[in-house]
mmCIF file of C-alpha atoms and ligand atoms in Angstrom:
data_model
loop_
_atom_site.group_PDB
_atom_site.id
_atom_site.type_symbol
_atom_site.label_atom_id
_atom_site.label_comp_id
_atom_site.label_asym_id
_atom_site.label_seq_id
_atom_site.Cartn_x
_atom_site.Cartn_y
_atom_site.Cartn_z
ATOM 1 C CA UNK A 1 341.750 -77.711 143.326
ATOM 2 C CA UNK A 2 344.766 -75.414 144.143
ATOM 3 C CA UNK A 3 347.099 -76.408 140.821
ATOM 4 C CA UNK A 4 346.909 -74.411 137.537
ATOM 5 C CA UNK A 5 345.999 -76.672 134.666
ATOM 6 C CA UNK A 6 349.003 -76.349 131.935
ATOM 7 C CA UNK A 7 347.207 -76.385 128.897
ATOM 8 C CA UNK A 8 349.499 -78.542 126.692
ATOM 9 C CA UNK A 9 346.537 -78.285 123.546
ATOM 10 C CA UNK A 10 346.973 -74.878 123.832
ATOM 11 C CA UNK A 11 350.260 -74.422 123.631
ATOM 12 C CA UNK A 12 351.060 -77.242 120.807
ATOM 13 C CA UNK A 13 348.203 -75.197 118.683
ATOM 14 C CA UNK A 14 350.720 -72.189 119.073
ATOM 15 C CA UNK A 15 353.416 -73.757 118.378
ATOM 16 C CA UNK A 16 351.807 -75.489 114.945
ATOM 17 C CA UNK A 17 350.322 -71.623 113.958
ATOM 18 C CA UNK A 18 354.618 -70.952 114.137
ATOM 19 C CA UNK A 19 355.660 -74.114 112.188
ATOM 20 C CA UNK A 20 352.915 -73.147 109.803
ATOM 21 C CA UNK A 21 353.991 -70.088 108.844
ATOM 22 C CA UNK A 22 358.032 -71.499 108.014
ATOM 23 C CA UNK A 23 356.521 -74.723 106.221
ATOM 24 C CA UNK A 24 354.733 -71.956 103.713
ATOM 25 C CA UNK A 25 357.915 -70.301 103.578
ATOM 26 C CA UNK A 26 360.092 -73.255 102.860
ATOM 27 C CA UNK A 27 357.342 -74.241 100.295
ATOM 28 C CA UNK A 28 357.585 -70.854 98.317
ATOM 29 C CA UNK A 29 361.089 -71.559 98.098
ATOM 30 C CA UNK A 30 361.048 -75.134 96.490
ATOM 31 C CA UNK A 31 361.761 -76.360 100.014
ATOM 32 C CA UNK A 32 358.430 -78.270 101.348
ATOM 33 C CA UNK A 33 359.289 -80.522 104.379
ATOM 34 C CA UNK A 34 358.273 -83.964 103.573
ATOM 35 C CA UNK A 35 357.867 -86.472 106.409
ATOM 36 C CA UNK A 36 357.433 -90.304 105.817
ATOM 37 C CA UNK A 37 355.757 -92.823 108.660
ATOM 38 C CA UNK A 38 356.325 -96.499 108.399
ATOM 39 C CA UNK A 39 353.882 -98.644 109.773
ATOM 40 C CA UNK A 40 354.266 -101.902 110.247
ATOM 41 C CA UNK A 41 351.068 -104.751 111.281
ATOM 42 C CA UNK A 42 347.703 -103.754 112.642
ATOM 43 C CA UNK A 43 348.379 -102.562 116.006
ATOM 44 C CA UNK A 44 345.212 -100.222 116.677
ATOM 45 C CA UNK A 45 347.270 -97.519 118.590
ATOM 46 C CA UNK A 46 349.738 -97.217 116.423
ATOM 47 C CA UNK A 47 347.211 -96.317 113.789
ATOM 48 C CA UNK A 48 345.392 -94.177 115.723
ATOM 49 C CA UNK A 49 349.073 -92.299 115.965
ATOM 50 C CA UNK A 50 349.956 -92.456 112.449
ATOM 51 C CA UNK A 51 346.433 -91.183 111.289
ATOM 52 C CA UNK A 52 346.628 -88.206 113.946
ATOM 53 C CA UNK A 53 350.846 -87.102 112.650
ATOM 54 C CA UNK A 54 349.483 -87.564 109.219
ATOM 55 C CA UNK A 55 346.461 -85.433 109.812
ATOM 56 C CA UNK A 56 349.248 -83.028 111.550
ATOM 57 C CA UNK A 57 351.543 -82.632 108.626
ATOM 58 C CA UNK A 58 348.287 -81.908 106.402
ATOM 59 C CA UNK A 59 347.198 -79.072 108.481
ATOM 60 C CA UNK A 60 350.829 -77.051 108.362
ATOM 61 C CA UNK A 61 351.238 -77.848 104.665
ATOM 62 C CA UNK A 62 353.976 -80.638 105.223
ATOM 63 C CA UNK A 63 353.961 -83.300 102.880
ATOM 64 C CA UNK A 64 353.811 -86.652 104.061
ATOM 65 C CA UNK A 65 353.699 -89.940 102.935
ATOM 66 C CA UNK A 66 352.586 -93.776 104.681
ATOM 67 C CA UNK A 67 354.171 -96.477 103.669
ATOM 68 C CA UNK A 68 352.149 -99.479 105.581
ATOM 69 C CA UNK A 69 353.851 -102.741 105.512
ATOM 70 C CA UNK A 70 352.297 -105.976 106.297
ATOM 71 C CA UNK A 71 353.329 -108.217 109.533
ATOM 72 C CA UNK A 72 355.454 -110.310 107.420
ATOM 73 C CA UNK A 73 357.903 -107.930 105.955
ATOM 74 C CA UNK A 74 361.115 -109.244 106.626
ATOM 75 C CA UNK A 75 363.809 -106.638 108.278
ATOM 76 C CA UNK A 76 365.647 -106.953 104.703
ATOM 77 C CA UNK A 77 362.824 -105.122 103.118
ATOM 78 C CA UNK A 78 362.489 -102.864 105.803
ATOM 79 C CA UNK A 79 365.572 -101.815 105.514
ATOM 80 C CA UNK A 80 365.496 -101.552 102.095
ATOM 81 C CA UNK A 81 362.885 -99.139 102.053
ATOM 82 C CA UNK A 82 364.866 -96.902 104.715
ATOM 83 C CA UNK A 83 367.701 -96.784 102.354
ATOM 84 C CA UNK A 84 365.323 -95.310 99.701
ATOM 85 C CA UNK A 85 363.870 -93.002 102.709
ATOM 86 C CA UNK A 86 367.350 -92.121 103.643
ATOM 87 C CA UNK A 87 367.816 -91.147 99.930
ATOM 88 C CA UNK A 88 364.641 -89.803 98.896
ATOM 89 C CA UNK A 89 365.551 -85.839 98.470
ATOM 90 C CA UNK A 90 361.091 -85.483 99.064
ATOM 91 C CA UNK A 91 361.419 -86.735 102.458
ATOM 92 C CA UNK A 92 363.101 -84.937 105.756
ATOM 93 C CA UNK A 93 361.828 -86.897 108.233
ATOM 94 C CA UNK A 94 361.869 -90.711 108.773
ATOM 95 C CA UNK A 95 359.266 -92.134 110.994
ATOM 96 C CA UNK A 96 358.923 -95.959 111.802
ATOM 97 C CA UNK A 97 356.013 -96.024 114.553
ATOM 98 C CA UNK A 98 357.265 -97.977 117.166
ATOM 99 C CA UNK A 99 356.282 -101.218 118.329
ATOM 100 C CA UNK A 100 357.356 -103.456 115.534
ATOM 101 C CA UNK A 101 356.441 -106.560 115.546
ATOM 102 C CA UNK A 102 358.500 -108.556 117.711
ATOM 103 C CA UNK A 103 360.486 -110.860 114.857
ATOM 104 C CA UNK A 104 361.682 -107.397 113.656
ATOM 105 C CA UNK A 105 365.204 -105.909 115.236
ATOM 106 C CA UNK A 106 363.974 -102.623 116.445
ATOM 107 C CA UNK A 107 367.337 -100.950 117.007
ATOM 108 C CA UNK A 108 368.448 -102.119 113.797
ATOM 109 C CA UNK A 109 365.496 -101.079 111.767
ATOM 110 C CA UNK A 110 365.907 -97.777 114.097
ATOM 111 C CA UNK A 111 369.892 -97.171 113.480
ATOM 112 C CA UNK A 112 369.128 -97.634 109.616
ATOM 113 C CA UNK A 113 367.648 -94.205 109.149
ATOM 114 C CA UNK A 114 369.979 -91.271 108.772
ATOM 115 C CA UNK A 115 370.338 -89.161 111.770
ATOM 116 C CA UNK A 116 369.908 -86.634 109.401
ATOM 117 C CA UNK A 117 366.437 -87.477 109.248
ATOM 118 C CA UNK A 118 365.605 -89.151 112.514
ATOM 119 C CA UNK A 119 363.462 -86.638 113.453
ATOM 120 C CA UNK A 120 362.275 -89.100 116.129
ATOM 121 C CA UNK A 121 365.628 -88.608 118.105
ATOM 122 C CA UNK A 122 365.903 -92.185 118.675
ATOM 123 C CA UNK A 123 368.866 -92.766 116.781
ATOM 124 C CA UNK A 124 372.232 -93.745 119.004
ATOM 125 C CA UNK A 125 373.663 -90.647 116.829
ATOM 126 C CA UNK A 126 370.984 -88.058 118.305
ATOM 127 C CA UNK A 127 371.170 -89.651 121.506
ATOM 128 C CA UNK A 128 374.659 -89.267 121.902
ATOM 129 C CA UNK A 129 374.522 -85.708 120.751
ATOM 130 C CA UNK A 130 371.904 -84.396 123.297
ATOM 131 C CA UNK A 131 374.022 -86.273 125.996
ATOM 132 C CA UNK A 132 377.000 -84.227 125.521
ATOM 133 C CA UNK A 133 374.757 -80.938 124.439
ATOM 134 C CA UNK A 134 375.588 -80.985 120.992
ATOM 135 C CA UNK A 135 372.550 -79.668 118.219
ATOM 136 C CA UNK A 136 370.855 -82.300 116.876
ATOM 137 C CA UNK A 137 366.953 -83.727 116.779
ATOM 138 C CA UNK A 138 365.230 -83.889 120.542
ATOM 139 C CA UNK A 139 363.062 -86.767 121.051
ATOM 140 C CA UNK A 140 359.626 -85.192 121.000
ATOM 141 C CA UNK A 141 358.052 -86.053 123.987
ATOM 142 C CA UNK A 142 360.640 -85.285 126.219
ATOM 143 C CA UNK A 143 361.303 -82.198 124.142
ATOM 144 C CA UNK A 144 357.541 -81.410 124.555
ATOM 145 C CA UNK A 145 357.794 -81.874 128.116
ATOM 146 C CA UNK A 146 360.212 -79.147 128.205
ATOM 147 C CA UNK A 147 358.128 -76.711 126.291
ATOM 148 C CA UNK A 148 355.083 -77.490 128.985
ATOM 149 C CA UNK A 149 357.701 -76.656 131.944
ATOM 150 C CA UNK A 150 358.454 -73.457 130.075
ATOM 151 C CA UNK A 151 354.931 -72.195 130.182
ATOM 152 C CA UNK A 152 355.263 -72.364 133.753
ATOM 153 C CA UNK A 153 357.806 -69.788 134.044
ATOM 154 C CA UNK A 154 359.421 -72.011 136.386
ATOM 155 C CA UNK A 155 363.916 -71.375 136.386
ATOM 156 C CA UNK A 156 365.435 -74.689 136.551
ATOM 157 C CA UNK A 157 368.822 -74.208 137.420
ATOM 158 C CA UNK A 158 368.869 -75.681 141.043
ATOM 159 C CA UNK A 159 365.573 -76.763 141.315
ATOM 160 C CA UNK A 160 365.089 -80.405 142.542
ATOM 161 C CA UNK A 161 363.738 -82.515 139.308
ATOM 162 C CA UNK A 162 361.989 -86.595 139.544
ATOM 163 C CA UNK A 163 361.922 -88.313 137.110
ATOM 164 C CA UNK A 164 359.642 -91.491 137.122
ATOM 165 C CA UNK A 165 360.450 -93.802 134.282
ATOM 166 C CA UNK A 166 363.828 -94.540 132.523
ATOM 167 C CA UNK A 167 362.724 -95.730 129.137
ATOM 168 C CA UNK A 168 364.856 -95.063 126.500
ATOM 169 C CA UNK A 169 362.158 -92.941 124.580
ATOM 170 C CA UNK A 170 361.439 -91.180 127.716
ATOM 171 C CA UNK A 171 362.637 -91.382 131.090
ATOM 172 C CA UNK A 172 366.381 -91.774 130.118
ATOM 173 C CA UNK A 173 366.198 -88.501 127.717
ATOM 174 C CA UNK A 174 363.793 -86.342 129.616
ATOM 175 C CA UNK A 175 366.422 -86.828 132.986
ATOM 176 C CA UNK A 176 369.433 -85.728 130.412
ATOM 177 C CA UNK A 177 367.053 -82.622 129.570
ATOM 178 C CA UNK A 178 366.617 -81.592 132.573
ATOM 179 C CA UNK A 179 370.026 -81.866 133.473
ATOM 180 C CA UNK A 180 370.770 -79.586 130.769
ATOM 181 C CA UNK A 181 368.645 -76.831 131.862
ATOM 182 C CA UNK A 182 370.894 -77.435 135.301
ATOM 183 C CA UNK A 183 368.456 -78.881 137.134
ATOM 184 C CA UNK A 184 369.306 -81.575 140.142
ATOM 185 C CA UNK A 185 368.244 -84.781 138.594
ATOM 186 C CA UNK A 186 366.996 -87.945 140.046
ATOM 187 C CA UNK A 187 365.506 -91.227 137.852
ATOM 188 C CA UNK A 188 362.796 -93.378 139.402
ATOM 189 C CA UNK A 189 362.034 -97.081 138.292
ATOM 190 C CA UNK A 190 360.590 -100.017 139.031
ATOM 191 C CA UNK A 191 363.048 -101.418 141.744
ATOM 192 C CA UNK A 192 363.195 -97.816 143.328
ATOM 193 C CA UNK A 193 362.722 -97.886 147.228
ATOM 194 C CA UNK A 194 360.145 -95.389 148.577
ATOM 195 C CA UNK A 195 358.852 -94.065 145.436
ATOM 196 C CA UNK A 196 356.434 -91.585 147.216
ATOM 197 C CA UNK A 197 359.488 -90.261 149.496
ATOM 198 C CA UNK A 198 361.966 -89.609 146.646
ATOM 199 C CA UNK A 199 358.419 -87.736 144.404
ATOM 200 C CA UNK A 200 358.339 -85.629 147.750
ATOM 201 C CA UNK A 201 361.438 -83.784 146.871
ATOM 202 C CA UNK A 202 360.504 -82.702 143.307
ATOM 203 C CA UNK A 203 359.902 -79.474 142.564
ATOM 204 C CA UNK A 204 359.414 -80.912 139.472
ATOM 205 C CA UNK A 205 357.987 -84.240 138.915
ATOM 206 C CA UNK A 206 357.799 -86.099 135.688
ATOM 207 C CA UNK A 207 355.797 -89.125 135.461
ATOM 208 C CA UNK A 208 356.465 -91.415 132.161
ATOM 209 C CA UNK A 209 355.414 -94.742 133.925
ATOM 210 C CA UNK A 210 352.633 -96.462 131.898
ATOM 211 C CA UNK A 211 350.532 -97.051 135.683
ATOM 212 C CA UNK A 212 347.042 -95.703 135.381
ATOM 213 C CA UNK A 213 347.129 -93.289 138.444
ATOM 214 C CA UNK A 214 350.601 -94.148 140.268
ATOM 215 C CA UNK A 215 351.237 -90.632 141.479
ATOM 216 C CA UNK A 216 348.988 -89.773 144.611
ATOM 217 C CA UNK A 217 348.834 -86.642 146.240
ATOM 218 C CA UNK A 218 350.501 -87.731 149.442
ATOM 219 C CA UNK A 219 353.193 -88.308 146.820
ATOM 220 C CA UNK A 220 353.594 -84.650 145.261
ATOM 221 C CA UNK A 221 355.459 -81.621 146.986
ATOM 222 C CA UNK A 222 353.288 -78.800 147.523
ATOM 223 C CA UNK A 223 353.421 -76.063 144.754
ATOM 224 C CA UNK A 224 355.402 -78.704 141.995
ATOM 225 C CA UNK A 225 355.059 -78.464 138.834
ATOM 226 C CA UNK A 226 353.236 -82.122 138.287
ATOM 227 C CA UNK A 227 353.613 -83.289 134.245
ATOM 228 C CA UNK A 228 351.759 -86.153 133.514
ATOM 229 C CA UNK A 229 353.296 -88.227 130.550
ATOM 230 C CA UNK A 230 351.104 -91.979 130.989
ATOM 231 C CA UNK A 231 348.354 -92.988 128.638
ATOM 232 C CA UNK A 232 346.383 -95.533 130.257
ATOM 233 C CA UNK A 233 342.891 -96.321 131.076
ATOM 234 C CA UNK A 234 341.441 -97.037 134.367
ATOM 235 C CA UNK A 235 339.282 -99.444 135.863
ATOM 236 C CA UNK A 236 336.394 -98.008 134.334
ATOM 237 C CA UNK A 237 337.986 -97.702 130.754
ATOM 238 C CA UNK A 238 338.528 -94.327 130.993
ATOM 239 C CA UNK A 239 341.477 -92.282 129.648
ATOM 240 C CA UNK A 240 343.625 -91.304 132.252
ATOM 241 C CA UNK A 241 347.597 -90.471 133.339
ATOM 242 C CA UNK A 242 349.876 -92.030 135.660
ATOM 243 C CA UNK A 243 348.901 -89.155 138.036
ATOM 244 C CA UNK A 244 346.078 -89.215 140.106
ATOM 245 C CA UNK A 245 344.356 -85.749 139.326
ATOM 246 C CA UNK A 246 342.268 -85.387 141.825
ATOM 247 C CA UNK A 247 344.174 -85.715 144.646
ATOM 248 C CA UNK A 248 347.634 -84.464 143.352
ATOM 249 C CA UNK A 249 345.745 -81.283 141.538
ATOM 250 C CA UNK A 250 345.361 -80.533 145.159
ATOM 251 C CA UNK A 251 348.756 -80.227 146.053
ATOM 252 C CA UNK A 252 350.899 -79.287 142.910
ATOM 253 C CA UNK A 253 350.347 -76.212 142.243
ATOM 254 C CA UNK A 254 350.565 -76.718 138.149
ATOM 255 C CA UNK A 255 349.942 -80.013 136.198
ATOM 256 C CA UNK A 256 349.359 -81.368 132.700
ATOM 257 C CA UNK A 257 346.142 -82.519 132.180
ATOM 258 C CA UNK A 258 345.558 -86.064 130.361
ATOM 259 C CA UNK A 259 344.438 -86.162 127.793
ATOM 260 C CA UNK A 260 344.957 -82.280 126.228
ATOM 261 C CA UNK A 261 348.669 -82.335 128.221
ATOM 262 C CA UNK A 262 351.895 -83.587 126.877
ATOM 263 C CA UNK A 263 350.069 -85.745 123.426
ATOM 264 C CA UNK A 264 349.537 -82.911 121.970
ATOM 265 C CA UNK A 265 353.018 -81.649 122.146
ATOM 266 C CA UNK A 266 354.418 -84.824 120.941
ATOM 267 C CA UNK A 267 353.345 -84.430 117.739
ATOM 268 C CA UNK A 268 353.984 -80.420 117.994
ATOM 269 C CA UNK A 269 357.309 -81.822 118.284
ATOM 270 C CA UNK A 270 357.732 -83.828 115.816
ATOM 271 C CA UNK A 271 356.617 -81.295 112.979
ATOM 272 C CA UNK A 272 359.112 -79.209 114.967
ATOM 273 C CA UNK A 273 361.818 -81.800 114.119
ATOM 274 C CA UNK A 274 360.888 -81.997 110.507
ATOM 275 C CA UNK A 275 360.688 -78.602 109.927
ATOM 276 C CA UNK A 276 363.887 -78.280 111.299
ATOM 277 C CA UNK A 277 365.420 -81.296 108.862
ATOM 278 C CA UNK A 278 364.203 -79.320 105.928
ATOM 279 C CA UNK A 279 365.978 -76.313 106.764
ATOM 280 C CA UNK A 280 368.985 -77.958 107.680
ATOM 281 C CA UNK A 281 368.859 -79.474 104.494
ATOM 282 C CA UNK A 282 369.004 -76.202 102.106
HETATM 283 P P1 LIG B 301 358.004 -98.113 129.317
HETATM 284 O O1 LIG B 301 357.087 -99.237 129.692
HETATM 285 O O2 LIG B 301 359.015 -98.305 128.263
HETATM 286 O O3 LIG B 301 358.776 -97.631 130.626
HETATM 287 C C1 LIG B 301 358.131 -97.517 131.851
HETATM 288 C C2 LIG B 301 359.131 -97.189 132.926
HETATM 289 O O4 LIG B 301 358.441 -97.075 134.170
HETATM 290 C C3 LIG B 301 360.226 -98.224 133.114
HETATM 291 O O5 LIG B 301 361.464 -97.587 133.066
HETATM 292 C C4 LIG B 301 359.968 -98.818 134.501
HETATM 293 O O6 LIG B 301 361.167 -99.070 135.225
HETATM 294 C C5 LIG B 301 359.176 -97.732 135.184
HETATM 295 N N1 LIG B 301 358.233 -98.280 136.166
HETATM 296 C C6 LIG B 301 357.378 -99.315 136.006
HETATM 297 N N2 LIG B 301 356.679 -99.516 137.130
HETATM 298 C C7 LIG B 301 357.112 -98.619 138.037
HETATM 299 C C8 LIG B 301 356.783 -98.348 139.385
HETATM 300 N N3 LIG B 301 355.848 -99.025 140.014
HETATM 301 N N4 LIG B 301 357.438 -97.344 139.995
HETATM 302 C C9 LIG B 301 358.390 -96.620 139.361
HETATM 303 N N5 LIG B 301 358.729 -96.834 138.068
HETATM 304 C C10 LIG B 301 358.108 -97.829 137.429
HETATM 305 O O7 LIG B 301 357.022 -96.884 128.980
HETATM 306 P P2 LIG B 301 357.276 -95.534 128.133
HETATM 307 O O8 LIG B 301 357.340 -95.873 126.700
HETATM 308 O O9 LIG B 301 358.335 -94.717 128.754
HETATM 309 O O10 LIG B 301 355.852 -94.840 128.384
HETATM 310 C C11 LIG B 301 355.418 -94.485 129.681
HETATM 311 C C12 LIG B 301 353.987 -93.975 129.598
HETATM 312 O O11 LIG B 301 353.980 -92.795 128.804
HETATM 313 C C13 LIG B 301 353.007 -94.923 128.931
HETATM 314 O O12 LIG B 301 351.744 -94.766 129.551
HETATM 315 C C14 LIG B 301 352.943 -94.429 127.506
HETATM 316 O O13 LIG B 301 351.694 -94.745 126.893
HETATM 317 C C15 LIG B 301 353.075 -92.954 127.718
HETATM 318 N N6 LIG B 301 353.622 -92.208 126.569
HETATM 319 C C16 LIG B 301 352.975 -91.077 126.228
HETATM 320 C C17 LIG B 301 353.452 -90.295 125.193
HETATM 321 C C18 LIG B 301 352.716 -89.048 124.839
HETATM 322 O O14 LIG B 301 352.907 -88.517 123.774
HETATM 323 N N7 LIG B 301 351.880 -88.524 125.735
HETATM 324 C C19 LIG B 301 354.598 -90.683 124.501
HETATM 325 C C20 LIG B 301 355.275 -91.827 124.901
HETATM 326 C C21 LIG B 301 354.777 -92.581 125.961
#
């Protein structure tokens, strides 16, 4: 193996001893950031999530409150209890863990919370800000993403960047943040032509595909910096990326491990955003 591992764990636990530090300040001062996470249904990932940003917020002293709803709220009372959210002078952050089940109107369940405290950076408000490079909350994985390039010491201004994925949580906003840090962006998809041709200019290759393994080495420029976004398993159930480690770990020459690569940071992130929300709001 040629690539350097970036150690995403390591650098979210860094991050959190910083946020730490500003949450006990904020506290002393009658300030405590307050997050609250919707959940709506069973869905076992999404628990799994909202049990691990829950157990986040308790280790930097951020408050944080669930409010699990059953699969037949209706999108009145879901909105209902975003207006409280929205209103609630406690809570900073609004979090409604995403996927809702499908009688719900995601976008209109999403555009309901303030962007004040849509410190998921999914609202059209935050979107729209980051697009024309105005302050505002960073989604956090492609936000995280950033932070893991960082580490690198990589300059970006110039550098070719790939971008595999255009979702709307993370594709579409990780090519924007790129672009902002002037590098030369190009977004991959499904109905791309010669995926492995277009990954073979990337200095930088970002893979946010949901395809156990995707990325090959034959795939990968030699010396990119590889970050692996996918959660999937394999064939044999095991946890893996949308990169294939082995062989691209031979070529890049850094690359995010999964898992212990860009999870972590996602929820670094996100106590980031909230953090942020409560100063903003003194
Ligand atoms: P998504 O399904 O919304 O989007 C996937 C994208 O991949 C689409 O834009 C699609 O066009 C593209 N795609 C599909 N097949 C392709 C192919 N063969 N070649 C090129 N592009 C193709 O998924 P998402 O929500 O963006 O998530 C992507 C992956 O990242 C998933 O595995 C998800 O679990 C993971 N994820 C991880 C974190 C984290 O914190 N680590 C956060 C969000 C998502």
């Amino acid at each position: 193996m040629s690539a350097k591992i970036i150690d995403g764990k390591a650098v979210a636990a860094r991050i959190c001893e910083e946020l730490k530090a500003k949450v006990a300040e904020l506290t002393a001062a009658g300030k405590q950031p307050g997050l609250a996470v919707v959940i709506v249904g069973d869905n076992p990932a999404s628990r799994v999530y909202v049990n691990n940003k829950k157990k986040k917020c308790a280790e930097l002293g951020i408050y944080s409150e669930e409010h699990a709803l059953p699969e037949s709220v209706t999108e009145a009372e879901l909105l209902d209890l975003i207006d409280r959210l929205n209103r609630d002078p406690k809570i900073h952050g609004i979090l409604v863990q995403l996927p809702l089940p499908g009688n719900l109107n995601e976008q209109l369940i999403l555009d309901r919370i303030s962007p004040a405290k849509d410190v998921d950076g999914f609202h059209p408000v935050n979107v729209g800000r980051m697009l024309i490079g105005l302050p505002g909350f960073l989604p956090c994985t492609p936000a995280g993403v950033m932070e893991l390039i960082k580490e690198t010491g990589m300059v970006l201004a110039g550098k070719e960047c790939v971008v595999v994925g255009r979702s709307n949580i993370v594709g579409k906003p990780q090519a924007i943040l790129l672009l902002r840090e002037h590098g030369t962006v190009t977004i991959c998809h499904s109905r791309t032509k010669d995926l492995g041709a277009v990954c073979r200019r990337a200095d930088i290759l970002v893979a946010a595909v949901g395809k156990a393994e995707l990325i090959t080495g034959e795939m990968v420029k030699p010396g990119a910096v590889v970050i692996d976004v996918g959660i999937n398993r394999n064939a044999a159930g095991k946890l893996v990326g949308d990169v294939h480690f082995d062989s691209v770990s031979q070529v890049a020459g850094w690359i995010t491990p999964v898992p212990g690569g860009v999870g972590p940071m996602t929820i670094a992130m996100l106590m980031r955003n909230t953090v942020q929300s409560a100063e903003q709001s003194r």
